[in-house]
Amino acid sequence: MTVTLADVAARARVSPATVSRVLNGNYPVAAATRERVLRAVDELDYVPNGPASSLAAATSDLVGILVNDIADPFFGIMAGAAQGAIGESGAGRAGGEKLAVVCNTGGSPERELTYLTLLQRQRAAAVILTGGSLEDDAHLAAVTAKLARLAEAGTRVVLCGRPPLGADAEHVGAATLAFDNRAGARRLTEHLLSLGHRRIGYVAGPADRTTTRHRLEGHREALRVAGAAEGPTLHGPYDRASGYDATVELLRLDPALTAVVAANDTVALGVCAALRDRGLSIPGDVSVAGFDDLPFSVDAVPALTTVRLPLHEAGARAGRLALGAEAAPPGGLATIPAEVVVRGSTGRPPE
Amino acid sequence: MTVTLADVAARARVSPATVSRVLNGNYPVAAATRERVLRAVDELDYVPNGPASSLAAATSDLVGILVNDIADPFFGIMAGAAQGAIGESGAGRAGGEKLAVVCNTGGSPERELTYLTLLQRQRAAAVILTGGSLEDDAHLAAVTAKLARLAEAGTRVVLCGRPPLGADAEHVGAATLAFDNRAGARRLTEHLLSLGHRRIGYVAGPADRTTTRHRLEGHREALRVAGAAEGPTLHGPYDRASGYDATVELLRLDPALTAVVAANDTVALGVCAALRDRGLSIPGDVSVAGFDDLPFSVDAVPALTTVRLPLHEAGARAGRLALGAEAAPPGGLATIPAEVVVRGSTGRPPE
DNA sequence: CTGTTAGCGCCTTCAT
DNA sequence: ATGAAGGCGCTAACAG
């Protein structure tokens, strides 16, 4: 059978409680006994039973990181950074090590709730929700309720790249790192306007997501301030095909378009492909802008003008927040700035 | 306090044992009582205590998916597919739902082992290791030993896109889905040779990884069969910068290069960037080929010739294997074919 | 500083 | 088909 703590205790000629104490290091133990116990652990190749200690301690070392699409580097980068921050923490042998795991919801609200329940069932130490959320009152309420349960059971809740829960959810005490999508989008469009563009198409993300809405609002605000008319806008998923298809349609709606703003860089890639296939040059005929500044964006041809989000930093910070290794921002909310990166895909409109 | 099974039992006016039985569905229960219990569960918003049931049942519903780099779509796609396959399984209410979680090792052997231990500690139901492994005898032995422990404790082990453990590890009973990197690489180089290339540079992955070695061997085999000399070869990480830097160096080593083969598509992007920056046209002056056929590869300019690996299918299959929902391949090993995809980045060498 | 004593919440024979 | 009872392996008060 598997080795238990009692076996170690017997081998080291101490009580189980003592073994538990040296393993968890939360209690004074004589150096000599500690030594003896550690040796017994090694000799027996003992591995603690996680469920048993979670049960007894009423808490586990699981940290869940929820992402909308694990195949998308936008989430991969944040999740990787968070996991890194969490993994490093417990470097010191037994005890500290948390098990940071990422859960892929695929953007499905049901799966999001399912994972939250599963994590609740595991008595997770913390939960990090990344990326925008669905704007559906029922779902939002369900998630908030779930998070409240978790928080009340001692699970730390962190939102990363996600808007705050709302005033009625302060009791959840969620630490929030929100991306300033609105300002980023506004400045991006201002950049286009300053180049002289007045007919700008927009390929937005899915209609019911906060990220989509905030970026769109920023875009519209810039247009409004400049007194420019809003161009055609189409919604679709955050993928390449969406950008391609939408661009074809956008050009049909307004053949005189001089710029296209995409929901994110992946979509922008599709926009570029469609433009190229129609024989239009970038940015000679049409300028293109993305969002997120994912690693491949600099390698697009021409390199993509986009809005940089500090995904890695935000993820790492979320990880530390989840560990309680960093104090929550004032008011529980930090707004992460978004910075426009001008590259080759945007230029002056044709005469 | 949190609701326990006993609370549900009291509410439904049955014994705890009965509640357990309807929740796990592994035992006959009268329809009427089941109904009553289920209602009580709903009314009380009961969530089973995972650690407690794991402890009692000596097994958990955790499935760990280990990846080398979660920010890399190569792993993201496999992990997402596996997680999808596992998540779908338990659709039927309580019970079945497994918690599929991905663990990011960052390519570090220590973290790989740490995660395996953590998973062992959680009494994970299954473990999926994805991607190539480090070719270090000590590490390999350690991992094999760990997997043996896990297997012996009832954890299912699946390798996805990773070579088999070796003859001395048959007792682990790991189901293996190995990518045919060697054949894919060979055919890719054959394609280049058939176009007339004879001076081919190679930007390989990290020197001590199986994937790197297999791809390189396939490349060399094609060269040998054709009686062509091997061009300069450089090693580096699987990232864009490596491709860029290596290309600069490759051109210094052999300015007459007519083609560059990259370790994977991401590296190939860097290769293309370096070539462009040097004023060389692709494929006019130099042809470029990648590996993996990641989503962005079709959008490179020109679109990348590469080797397609059915990442999604393999990941999904690994997920089913981990659940025991699919029979292991004969001999425990399936070799996943790799197919060359010819696109615009390769052409005839200049005169 | 260390041992003793109770559970943590659930599953699982064993009876009924 | 259902109830009763013991124990899974560990932690957390209490004593000493």
XYZ file of C-alpha atoms (C1' of nucleotides) in Angstrom:
734
model
C 0.000 0.000 0.000
C 0.943 3.614 -0.160
C 3.024 5.123 2.577
C 1.127 7.224 5.070
C 2.090 9.796 7.591
C 1.706 7.192 10.325
C 4.360 5.043 8.674
C 6.733 7.949 8.677
C 5.940 8.624 12.313
C 6.649 5.036 13.264
C 9.908 5.020 11.355
C 11.033 8.257 12.955
C 9.761 7.155 16.347
C 7.608 10.225 16.875
C 3.897 10.908 16.851
C 1.976 11.592 13.637
C 1.341 15.098 14.825
C 5.028 15.819 14.906
C 5.485 14.600 11.383
C 2.647 16.815 10.281
C 4.308 19.717 12.004
C 7.661 19.357 10.378
C 6.059 18.855 6.998
C 3.975 21.968 7.288
C 6.623 23.926 9.084
C 4.047 26.001 10.856
C 5.150 24.968 14.266
C 8.316 24.747 16.293
C 10.036 21.363 16.200
C 13.426 20.412 17.604
C 16.109 20.329 14.953
C 17.072 16.770 15.817
C 13.563 15.365 15.496
C 12.942 17.335 12.349
C 16.068 15.798 10.917
C 14.923 12.324 11.835
C 11.494 12.854 10.366
C 12.840 14.266 7.137
C 15.101 11.284 6.777
C 12.219 8.905 7.306
C 10.235 10.783 4.685
C 13.030 10.363 2.217
C 13.677 6.739 2.999
C 10.027 5.866 2.677
C 9.559 8.115 -0.333
C 6.506 9.502 1.339
C 4.091 11.711 -0.568
C 1.389 13.395 1.508
C -2.192 12.581 0.688
C -3.599 15.823 -0.660
C -7.285 15.056 -0.248
C -6.728 13.983 3.337
C -4.958 17.154 4.319
C -7.407 19.280 2.401
C -10.193 17.599 4.247
C -8.631 18.051 7.629
C -7.439 21.578 7.002
C -10.570 22.580 5.114
C -8.512 24.138 2.356
C -6.404 22.941 -0.517
C -3.394 24.142 -2.454
C -5.248 24.269 -5.745
C -5.403 27.570 -7.579
C -7.675 27.658 -10.600
C -7.059 29.951 -13.548
C -10.035 30.247 -15.866
C -9.443 31.237 -19.463
C -11.777 31.632 -22.411
C -9.517 30.029 -24.971
C -6.352 28.302 -24.065
C -5.229 28.077 -27.677
C -5.178 31.854 -27.868
C -1.857 33.371 -26.803
C -3.725 36.275 -25.254
C -4.836 33.892 -22.538
C -1.826 31.651 -22.725
C 0.498 34.482 -21.840
C -1.542 35.625 -18.878
C -2.086 32.103 -17.603
C 1.556 31.209 -18.028
C 2.676 34.286 -16.135
C 0.222 33.646 -13.324
C 1.241 30.033 -13.085
C 4.857 31.086 -13.047
C 4.325 33.509 -10.200
C 2.479 30.878 -8.223
C 4.906 28.080 -8.951
C 7.898 30.058 -7.859
C 6.407 30.892 -4.519
C 6.549 27.424 -3.105
C 10.121 26.748 -4.078
C 10.950 25.896 -0.493
C 10.428 22.144 -0.367
C 7.291 20.767 1.184
C 4.377 22.895 2.172
C 4.238 26.045 0.141
C 3.756 24.529 -3.270
C 0.456 25.461 -4.757
C -0.916 23.621 -7.721
C -1.801 26.305 -10.242
C -3.988 24.876 -12.932
C -5.644 26.418 -15.923
C -9.202 25.646 -16.878
C -10.418 26.270 -20.376
C -14.011 27.437 -20.588
C -13.991 27.833 -24.336
C -16.039 30.971 -23.777
C -18.991 28.911 -22.670
C -20.841 30.340 -19.686
C -21.962 26.890 -18.541
C -18.417 25.588 -18.494
C -17.332 28.649 -16.607
C -19.871 27.870 -13.930
C -19.020 24.189 -14.009
C -15.369 24.886 -13.423
C -16.185 27.264 -10.630
C -18.268 24.553 -8.992
C -15.542 21.989 -9.472
C -13.055 24.373 -7.941
C -15.430 25.043 -5.099
C -15.765 21.330 -4.593
C -11.997 21.066 -4.368
C -11.939 23.850 -1.804
C -9.528 25.772 -4.031
C -7.236 28.271 -2.352
C -7.828 30.846 -5.061
C -9.506 31.419 -8.386
C -8.331 33.733 -11.144
C -10.776 34.685 -13.862
C -9.121 36.071 -16.964
C -10.444 37.976 -19.936
C -13.716 39.669 -20.614
C -16.969 38.241 -19.444
C -20.289 37.573 -21.026
C -22.727 40.442 -20.659
C -25.739 38.515 -19.640
C -27.504 39.465 -16.440
C -28.456 35.950 -15.513
C -24.976 34.618 -16.090
C -23.334 37.517 -14.339
C -25.562 37.011 -11.346
C -24.807 33.306 -11.300
C -21.081 33.888 -11.472
C -21.211 36.530 -8.802
C -23.198 34.230 -6.538
C -20.723 31.433 -7.139
C -17.798 33.689 -6.398
C -19.499 34.877 -3.242
C -19.786 31.264 -2.102
C -16.176 30.648 -2.878
C -15.019 33.788 -1.128
C -17.061 32.948 1.892
C -15.438 29.546 2.021
C -12.038 31.205 2.068
C -11.138 31.097 -1.601
C -9.379 34.196 -2.835
C -10.874 35.648 -5.995
C -8.879 37.594 -8.573
C -10.089 39.075 -11.834
C -7.449 39.660 -14.467
C -8.286 41.557 -17.625
C -11.890 41.486 -16.586
C -14.104 44.337 -15.463
C -15.084 44.586 -11.784
C -18.030 42.571 -10.555
C -20.166 45.549 -9.711
C -21.165 47.458 -6.638
C -23.482 44.774 -5.346
C -20.631 42.303 -5.110
C -18.284 44.066 -2.800
C -18.626 41.331 -0.226
C -16.812 38.998 -2.617
C -13.715 41.077 -2.090
C -12.363 40.252 -5.516
C -9.078 41.896 -6.431
C -9.503 43.241 -9.932
C -6.974 44.078 -12.616
C -8.979 45.631 -15.404
C -7.515 46.459 -18.790
C -8.217 49.940 -20.028
C -9.703 48.706 -23.258
C -11.792 51.808 -23.743
C -8.928 54.271 -23.557
C -6.699 52.037 -25.663
C -9.311 51.784 -28.362
C -9.981 55.488 -28.244
C -6.351 56.373 -28.704
C -5.968 53.867 -31.503
C -8.804 55.435 -33.413
C -7.426 58.895 -32.647
C -4.224 57.765 -34.279
C -6.136 56.759 -37.399
C -8.062 60.026 -37.401
C -4.886 62.010 -37.062
C -3.546 60.308 -40.149
C -6.554 61.623 -42.007
C -8.841 58.592 -42.088
C -12.557 59.335 -42.081
C -14.057 56.110 -43.378
C -13.135 53.472 -40.879
C -14.625 49.999 -40.783
C -14.701 48.046 -37.532
C -14.563 44.295 -37.033
C -15.746 43.780 -33.486
C -15.658 40.723 -31.260
C -18.727 38.784 -30.133
C -21.552 41.192 -29.358
C -22.201 40.106 -25.805
C -18.763 40.444 -24.282
C -17.468 43.256 -22.122
C -14.171 43.473 -23.961
C -15.989 43.892 -27.248
C -18.192 46.611 -25.906
C -15.449 48.589 -24.220
C -13.249 48.612 -27.270
C -16.132 49.609 -29.448
C -17.109 52.396 -27.076
C -13.591 53.783 -27.092
C -13.588 53.740 -30.851
C -16.912 55.526 -31.070
C -15.905 58.082 -28.528
C -12.887 59.082 -30.591
C -15.085 59.337 -33.647
C -17.618 61.457 -31.848
C -15.065 63.858 -30.420
C -13.588 64.310 -33.867
C -16.997 64.757 -35.392
C -16.394 61.834 -37.701
C -19.146 59.498 -38.826
C -19.131 55.917 -37.691
C -18.282 53.448 -40.414
C -19.729 49.983 -40.874
C -19.319 47.643 -37.903
C -19.563 43.866 -37.889
C -19.394 41.373 -35.028
C -17.772 37.974 -34.942
C -15.595 35.656 -32.884
C -12.025 36.503 -31.993
C -10.517 34.536 -34.804
C -8.872 34.919 -38.119
C -11.817 33.760 -40.208
C -14.012 36.380 -38.654
C -11.601 39.085 -39.741
C -11.438 37.728 -43.241
C -15.157 37.359 -43.764
C -16.034 40.635 -42.112
C -13.578 42.503 -44.304
C -15.127 41.150 -47.460
C -18.486 42.320 -46.204
C -17.165 45.662 -44.992
C -15.772 46.433 -48.410
C -19.105 45.609 -49.920
C -20.832 47.972 -47.487
C -18.366 50.765 -48.148
C -15.904 50.263 -50.989
C -14.280 53.578 -50.137
C -13.053 52.446 -46.713
C -9.527 53.628 -45.953
C -8.999 51.834 -42.654
C -10.170 48.798 -40.737
C -9.891 48.405 -36.991
C -9.980 44.826 -35.748
C -11.171 43.412 -32.439
C -7.729 41.983 -31.814
C -4.542 40.997 -33.579
C -5.745 37.587 -34.637
C -8.757 39.118 -36.303
C -6.472 41.733 -37.858
C -4.497 38.968 -39.520
C -7.674 37.845 -41.232
C -8.425 41.413 -42.248
C -5.004 41.710 -43.864
C -5.440 38.441 -45.702
C -8.777 39.514 -47.129
C -7.374 42.856 -48.209
C -4.433 41.220 -49.891
C -6.665 38.755 -51.674
C -8.628 41.677 -53.068
C -5.446 43.229 -54.351
C -5.474 46.093 -51.883
C -2.198 47.201 -50.389
C -1.614 47.844 -46.693
C -1.405 50.627 -45.714
C -1.308 52.186 -49.205
C -4.964 51.503 -49.922
C -6.267 50.516 -46.534
C -4.755 50.832 -43.076
C -5.264 48.055 -40.546
C -5.018 48.094 -36.761
C -5.285 45.338 -34.205
C -5.330 45.047 -30.438
C -3.331 43.175 -27.765
C 0.097 43.224 -29.426
C 0.507 39.480 -29.455
C 3.966 38.174 -30.269
C 3.260 37.422 -33.903
C 1.983 40.923 -34.636
C 5.398 42.375 -35.163
C 5.990 39.744 -37.827
C 2.933 40.452 -39.858
C 3.692 42.116 -43.169
C 3.487 44.978 -42.754
C 3.941 44.858 -38.985
C 0.701 45.532 -37.195
C -0.203 48.786 -35.531
C -1.924 47.694 -32.368
C -2.563 48.400 -28.696
C -0.214 46.796 -26.261
C -1.574 45.198 -23.134
C 0.975 44.131 -20.515
C -0.359 40.590 -20.443
C 2.627 39.033 -18.818
C 2.884 41.576 -16.038
C -0.828 41.472 -15.380
C -0.838 37.686 -15.221
C 2.098 37.593 -12.838
C 0.486 40.162 -10.630
C -2.757 38.210 -10.612
C -0.759 35.188 -9.516
C 0.759 37.066 -6.604
C -2.610 38.471 -5.665
C -4.022 34.953 -5.654
C -1.310 33.894 -3.241
C -1.838 36.866 -1.035
C 1.802 37.677 -1.729
C 0.874 41.145 -2.858
C -1.551 43.622 -1.351
C -4.724 44.246 -3.275
C -4.806 47.575 -5.111
C -6.608 50.446 -3.410
C -10.330 49.901 -3.620
C -9.624 46.415 -4.895
C -9.352 47.722 -8.425
C -6.367 48.547 -10.586
C -6.771 49.763 -14.126
C -4.035 48.501 -16.399
C -3.095 51.042 -19.071
C -3.132 50.177 -22.742
C -0.602 51.761 -25.045
C -0.835 52.316 -28.795
C 2.048 50.829 -30.773
C 2.349 52.357 -34.205
C 3.877 50.136 -36.856
C 3.706 49.693 -40.583
C 0.101 48.657 -41.108
C -1.273 52.152 -40.694
C -0.483 55.172 -42.830
C -2.136 58.103 -44.540
C -5.224 57.327 -46.574
C -4.870 57.389 -50.368
C -5.622 60.751 -52.042
C -21.265 26.598 7.558
C -21.130 24.793 4.290
C -23.771 22.278 3.451
C -22.755 18.658 3.851
C -24.111 15.417 2.671
C -25.631 14.854 6.092
C -27.670 18.036 5.738
C -29.038 16.799 2.463
C -29.847 13.463 4.028
C -31.741 15.107 6.856
C -33.677 17.305 4.462
C -34.590 14.369 2.286
C -35.318 12.209 5.296
C -32.982 9.429 4.218
C -29.612 8.201 5.402
C -26.337 9.747 4.243
C -25.532 6.503 2.518
C -28.543 6.857 0.293
C -27.619 10.373 -0.684
C -24.169 9.190 -1.568
C -25.653 6.469 -3.695
C -27.912 8.693 -5.729
C -25.129 11.201 -6.230
C -22.727 8.597 -7.493
C -25.360 6.626 -9.305
C -23.445 3.429 -8.847
C -26.176 1.728 -6.974
C -29.890 1.039 -7.289
C -32.095 3.587 -5.576
C -35.856 3.875 -5.751
C -36.972 6.545 -8.183
C -39.058 8.285 -5.561
C -36.239 8.645 -3.035
C -33.788 9.678 -5.714
C -36.208 12.394 -6.677
C -36.468 13.573 -3.102
C -32.727 13.584 -2.625
C -32.088 15.481 -5.817
C -34.588 18.078 -4.786
C -32.917 18.485 -1.413
C -29.575 18.881 -3.166
C -30.995 21.658 -5.268
C -32.766 23.402 -2.454
C -29.714 23.358 -0.264
C -27.399 24.181 -3.142
C -25.210 21.362 -2.013
C -21.731 20.967 -3.489
C -19.909 17.752 -2.585
C -16.641 18.085 -0.765
C -14.042 16.885 -3.242
C -11.235 16.191 -0.809
C -13.549 14.190 1.409
C -14.774 11.972 -1.368
C -11.306 11.626 -2.795
C -10.088 10.553 0.575
C -12.821 8.039 1.107
C -12.789 6.702 -2.418
C -9.009 6.853 -2.748
C -9.245 8.554 -6.104
C -10.109 11.991 -7.400
C -11.613 13.501 -10.491
C -8.548 15.574 -11.305
C -6.882 15.063 -14.662
C -3.574 16.851 -15.142
C -2.351 17.965 -18.552
C 1.316 18.920 -18.561
C 2.554 21.307 -21.229
C 5.934 22.860 -21.903
C 4.679 26.307 -22.766
C 1.123 27.324 -22.372
C 1.623 30.539 -24.309
C 2.528 28.505 -27.376
C -0.509 27.556 -29.460
C 1.133 24.235 -30.238
C 0.415 23.223 -26.668
C -2.648 25.356 -26.278
C -4.417 23.564 -29.088
C -3.623 20.109 -27.751
C -4.486 21.036 -24.197
C -7.702 22.731 -25.230
C -8.785 19.712 -27.240
C -7.983 17.330 -24.411
C -9.786 19.475 -21.917
C -12.740 19.652 -24.271
C -12.928 15.897 -24.628
C -12.752 15.458 -20.889
C -15.199 18.211 -20.057
C -17.832 16.890 -22.398
C -17.753 13.448 -20.910
C -19.252 14.395 -17.609
C -22.125 16.340 -19.068
C -24.564 14.226 -17.140
C -25.042 16.163 -13.938
C -23.254 15.141 -10.789
C -20.611 12.469 -10.694
C -18.938 12.142 -14.040
C -17.419 15.587 -14.239
C -13.675 15.442 -14.239
C -11.627 18.516 -13.556
C -9.173 18.711 -16.420
C -6.437 21.150 -15.605
C -3.371 22.204 -17.485
C -0.030 22.587 -15.793
C 2.662 24.677 -17.373
C 6.163 23.337 -16.838
C 7.831 26.050 -18.876
C 10.102 23.328 -20.179
C 11.737 22.974 -16.811
C 12.428 19.389 -15.767
C 12.121 20.231 -12.078
C 8.716 21.760 -12.545
C 7.657 18.753 -14.542
C 8.555 16.529 -11.638
C 7.008 18.920 -9.149
C 3.725 18.894 -10.981
C 3.789 15.140 -11.211
C 4.293 14.944 -7.454
C 1.525 17.423 -6.835
C -0.755 15.415 -9.069
C 0.257 12.253 -7.292
C -0.505 13.921 -4.021
C -3.961 14.795 -5.304
C -4.473 11.186 -6.357
C -5.186 12.380 -9.889
C -7.349 10.158 -12.047
C -5.086 10.639 -15.046
C -2.070 12.511 -16.298
C -1.401 13.596 -19.868
C 2.119 14.615 -20.814
C 2.305 16.612 -24.017
C 5.140 17.549 -26.305
C 8.698 16.372 -26.541
C 10.712 15.513 -23.520
C 14.146 16.379 -22.308
C 16.779 13.875 -23.365
C 18.547 13.489 -20.096
C 18.931 10.027 -18.643
C 18.588 11.110 -15.054
C 15.493 13.150 -15.734
C 13.959 10.473 -17.915
C 14.522 7.906 -15.198
C 13.003 10.197 -12.597
C 9.940 10.858 -14.708
C 9.522 7.192 -15.511
C 9.771 6.292 -11.850
C 7.222 8.947 -10.967
C 4.859 7.735 -13.648
C 5.275 4.184 -12.417
C 4.210 5.315 -8.955
C 1.248 7.115 -10.354
C 0.202 4.195 -12.504
C 0.496 1.846 -9.610
C -1.758 4.104 -7.575
C -4.370 3.881 -10.297
C -3.609 7.022 -12.265
C -3.929 6.589 -15.994
C -0.929 7.867 -17.940
C -1.128 9.217 -21.483
C 1.657 10.644 -23.615
C 0.591 12.960 -26.410
C 3.098 14.154 -28.969
C 5.796 12.562 -26.916
C 7.916 9.517 -27.691
C 7.254 6.264 -25.803
C 8.854 5.806 -22.408
C 11.047 2.931 -23.450
C 11.067 -0.820 -23.118
C 11.921 -0.795 -19.444
C 8.774 1.119 -18.611
C 6.111 -1.183 -19.927
C 4.695 -1.686 -16.482
C 3.597 1.934 -16.510
C 1.127 1.048 -19.200
C 1.220 4.512 -20.691
C -0.888 5.016 -23.795
C 1.274 6.878 -26.263
C 0.386 9.081 -29.209
C 3.690 9.910 -30.861
C 4.028 12.417 -33.676
C 5.952 11.209 -36.667
C 8.345 14.129 -36.542
C 11.073 12.235 -38.296
C 9.051 11.325 -41.353
C 7.476 14.770 -41.501
C 10.845 16.444 -41.438
C 12.229 14.055 -44.015
C 9.419 14.732 -46.424
C 9.706 18.449 -45.905
C 13.361 18.409 -46.836
C 12.612 16.131 -49.772
C 10.228 18.793 -50.977
C 12.995 21.371 -50.813
C 15.440 19.069 -52.560
C 12.943 18.367 -55.305
C 12.709 22.088 -55.932
C 16.438 22.099 -56.537
C 17.769 23.393 -53.230
C 21.175 22.097 -52.243
C 22.313 24.643 -49.671
C 19.852 24.412 -46.837
C 20.328 26.005 -43.451
C 18.586 24.576 -40.421
C 17.406 26.387 -37.296
C 16.844 23.628 -34.775
C 15.122 23.666 -31.403
C 16.900 23.205 -28.069
C 19.599 20.551 -28.411
C 18.418 18.237 -25.669
C 14.837 17.634 -26.690
C 13.430 14.619 -28.464
C 11.370 16.683 -30.872
C 14.439 18.599 -31.925
C 16.436 15.476 -32.505
C 13.769 13.639 -34.438
C 13.120 16.525 -36.789
C 16.802 16.990 -37.352
C 17.297 13.306 -38.044
C 14.527 13.308 -40.623
C 16.107 16.302 -42.291
C 19.515 14.678 -42.411
C 18.134 11.439 -43.681
C 16.581 13.169 -46.660
C 19.855 14.914 -47.344
C 21.809 11.696 -47.109
C 19.504 9.795 -49.428
C 19.765 12.568 -51.982
C 23.505 12.732 -51.577
C 23.277 16.373 -50.599
C 25.637 17.962 -48.113
C 24.330 19.161 -44.798
C 24.156 22.911 -44.442
C 24.853 24.920 -41.336
C 22.713 24.054 -38.308
C 22.068 26.166 -35.240
C 20.139 25.402 -32.059
C 17.906 27.675 -30.025
C 14.579 27.898 -28.205
C 11.275 27.508 -29.984
C 10.697 31.190 -30.361
C 10.734 33.962 -32.859
C 13.929 35.590 -31.659
C 15.821 32.370 -32.064
C 14.767 32.185 -35.702
C 15.780 35.766 -36.300
C 19.181 35.546 -34.688
C 20.002 32.161 -36.123
C 19.200 33.335 -39.622
C 21.571 36.250 -39.366
C 24.261 33.828 -38.289
C 23.334 31.229 -40.902
C 23.746 33.790 -43.673
C 27.125 34.670 -42.299
C 28.145 31.023 -42.301
C 26.884 30.476 -45.831
C 25.814 33.563 -47.755
C 24.780 31.340 -50.643
C 22.004 29.600 -48.737
C 18.887 29.113 -50.813
C 16.623 27.696 -48.129
C 16.156 27.672 -44.380
C 14.232 25.036 -42.478
C 12.976 26.104 -39.063
C 12.298 24.059 -35.938
C 8.687 25.175 -35.995
C 6.408 27.847 -37.383
C 7.136 30.380 -34.691
C 10.835 30.128 -35.374
C 10.082 30.343 -39.076
C 8.417 33.697 -38.518
C 11.668 34.971 -37.082
C 13.569 33.539 -40.009
C 11.323 35.383 -42.429
C 11.739 38.629 -40.527
C 15.504 38.373 -40.613
C 15.506 37.607 -44.302
C 13.242 40.529 -45.044
C 15.394 42.843 -42.993
C 18.366 41.800 -45.067
C 16.471 42.636 -48.213
C 16.107 39.041 -49.314
C 12.857 37.969 -50.888
C 10.949 34.845 -49.954
C 10.968 32.530 -51.803
C 12.723 34.406 -54.635
C 16.071 34.497 -52.895
C 15.559 32.108 -50.020
C 12.841 29.565 -49.331
C 11.587 29.069 -45.782
C 9.791 26.141 -44.191
C 8.316 25.661 -40.740
C 6.708 22.858 -38.775
C 3.367 22.300 -36.955
C 1.109 24.359 -39.204
C -0.095 26.643 -36.465
C -3.096 28.824 -37.262
C -1.108 31.946 -38.036
C 1.117 30.206 -40.587
C -1.330 30.564 -43.405
C -1.324 34.305 -42.818
C 2.397 34.781 -43.010
C 3.492 36.607 -46.128
C 4.150 34.559 -48.089
C 2.136 31.784 -46.459
C 4.368 29.260 -44.805
C 5.201 25.859 -46.211
C 5.134 23.620 -43.177
C 4.303 20.191 -41.792
C 0.847 19.738 -40.418
C 0.371 17.904 -37.170
C -3.214 17.047 -36.221
C -2.870 18.720 -32.849
C -6.527 19.043 -32.143
C -7.359 15.447 -32.992
C -4.401 14.150 -31.028
C -5.329 16.216 -27.991
C -8.929 15.085 -28.082
C -7.876 11.489 -28.402
C -5.486 11.873 -25.496
C -8.394 13.217 -23.484
C -10.534 10.205 -24.275
C -7.663 7.885 -23.502
C -7.227 9.580 -20.156
C -10.868 8.947 -19.377
C -10.663 5.372 -20.469
C -13.373 6.279 -22.962
C -11.306 4.943 -25.803
C -9.261 1.769 -26.030
C -5.507 2.188 -26.056
C -3.901 1.692 -29.455
C -2.379 -1.736 -30.161
C 0.839 -2.099 -28.259
C -0.024 1.079 -26.407
C 1.526 3.150 -29.156
C 0.015 5.048 -32.056
C 2.141 7.030 -34.444
C 0.418 10.159 -35.660
C 1.301 11.003 -39.243
C 2.699 14.384 -40.228
C 1.811 15.844 -43.586
C 3.722 18.394 -45.636
C 1.693 21.455 -46.592
C 3.224 23.349 -49.473
C 2.474 27.051 -49.578
C 4.109 30.185 -50.881
C 7.253 30.385 -48.791
C 9.090 27.722 -50.754
C 9.975 27.828 -54.427
C 12.817 27.102 -56.810
C 16.187 28.448 -55.810
C 17.520 31.460 -57.737
C 19.628 30.679 -60.798
C 8.708 21.033 22.158
C 5.861 16.676 21.745
C 2.022 13.225 22.367
C -3.193 12.397 22.641
C -7.599 12.897 21.099
C -11.098 14.050 18.053
C -13.024 14.804 14.112
C -13.008 16.813 8.700
C -17.074 14.719 4.944
C -17.710 10.960 2.460
C -17.770 5.992 0.797
C -18.535 1.230 1.594
C -19.084 -3.168 3.489
C -22.408 -5.293 6.402
C -26.904 -5.867 8.016
C -31.768 -5.285 7.537
C -33.827 -0.756 -1.524
C -32.151 1.457 2.636
C -29.739 2.221 7.228
C -25.782 1.770 10.521
C -21.034 1.912 11.435
C -16.213 2.114 10.595
C -12.408 4.178 8.532
C -9.772 6.836 4.533
C -5.056 10.093 6.120
C -4.353 14.142 8.078
C -4.711 18.423 11.130
C -5.849 20.948 15.188
C -6.895 21.910 19.566
C -5.549 20.363 24.158
C -2.599 18.637 27.496
C 1.640 17.886 29.323
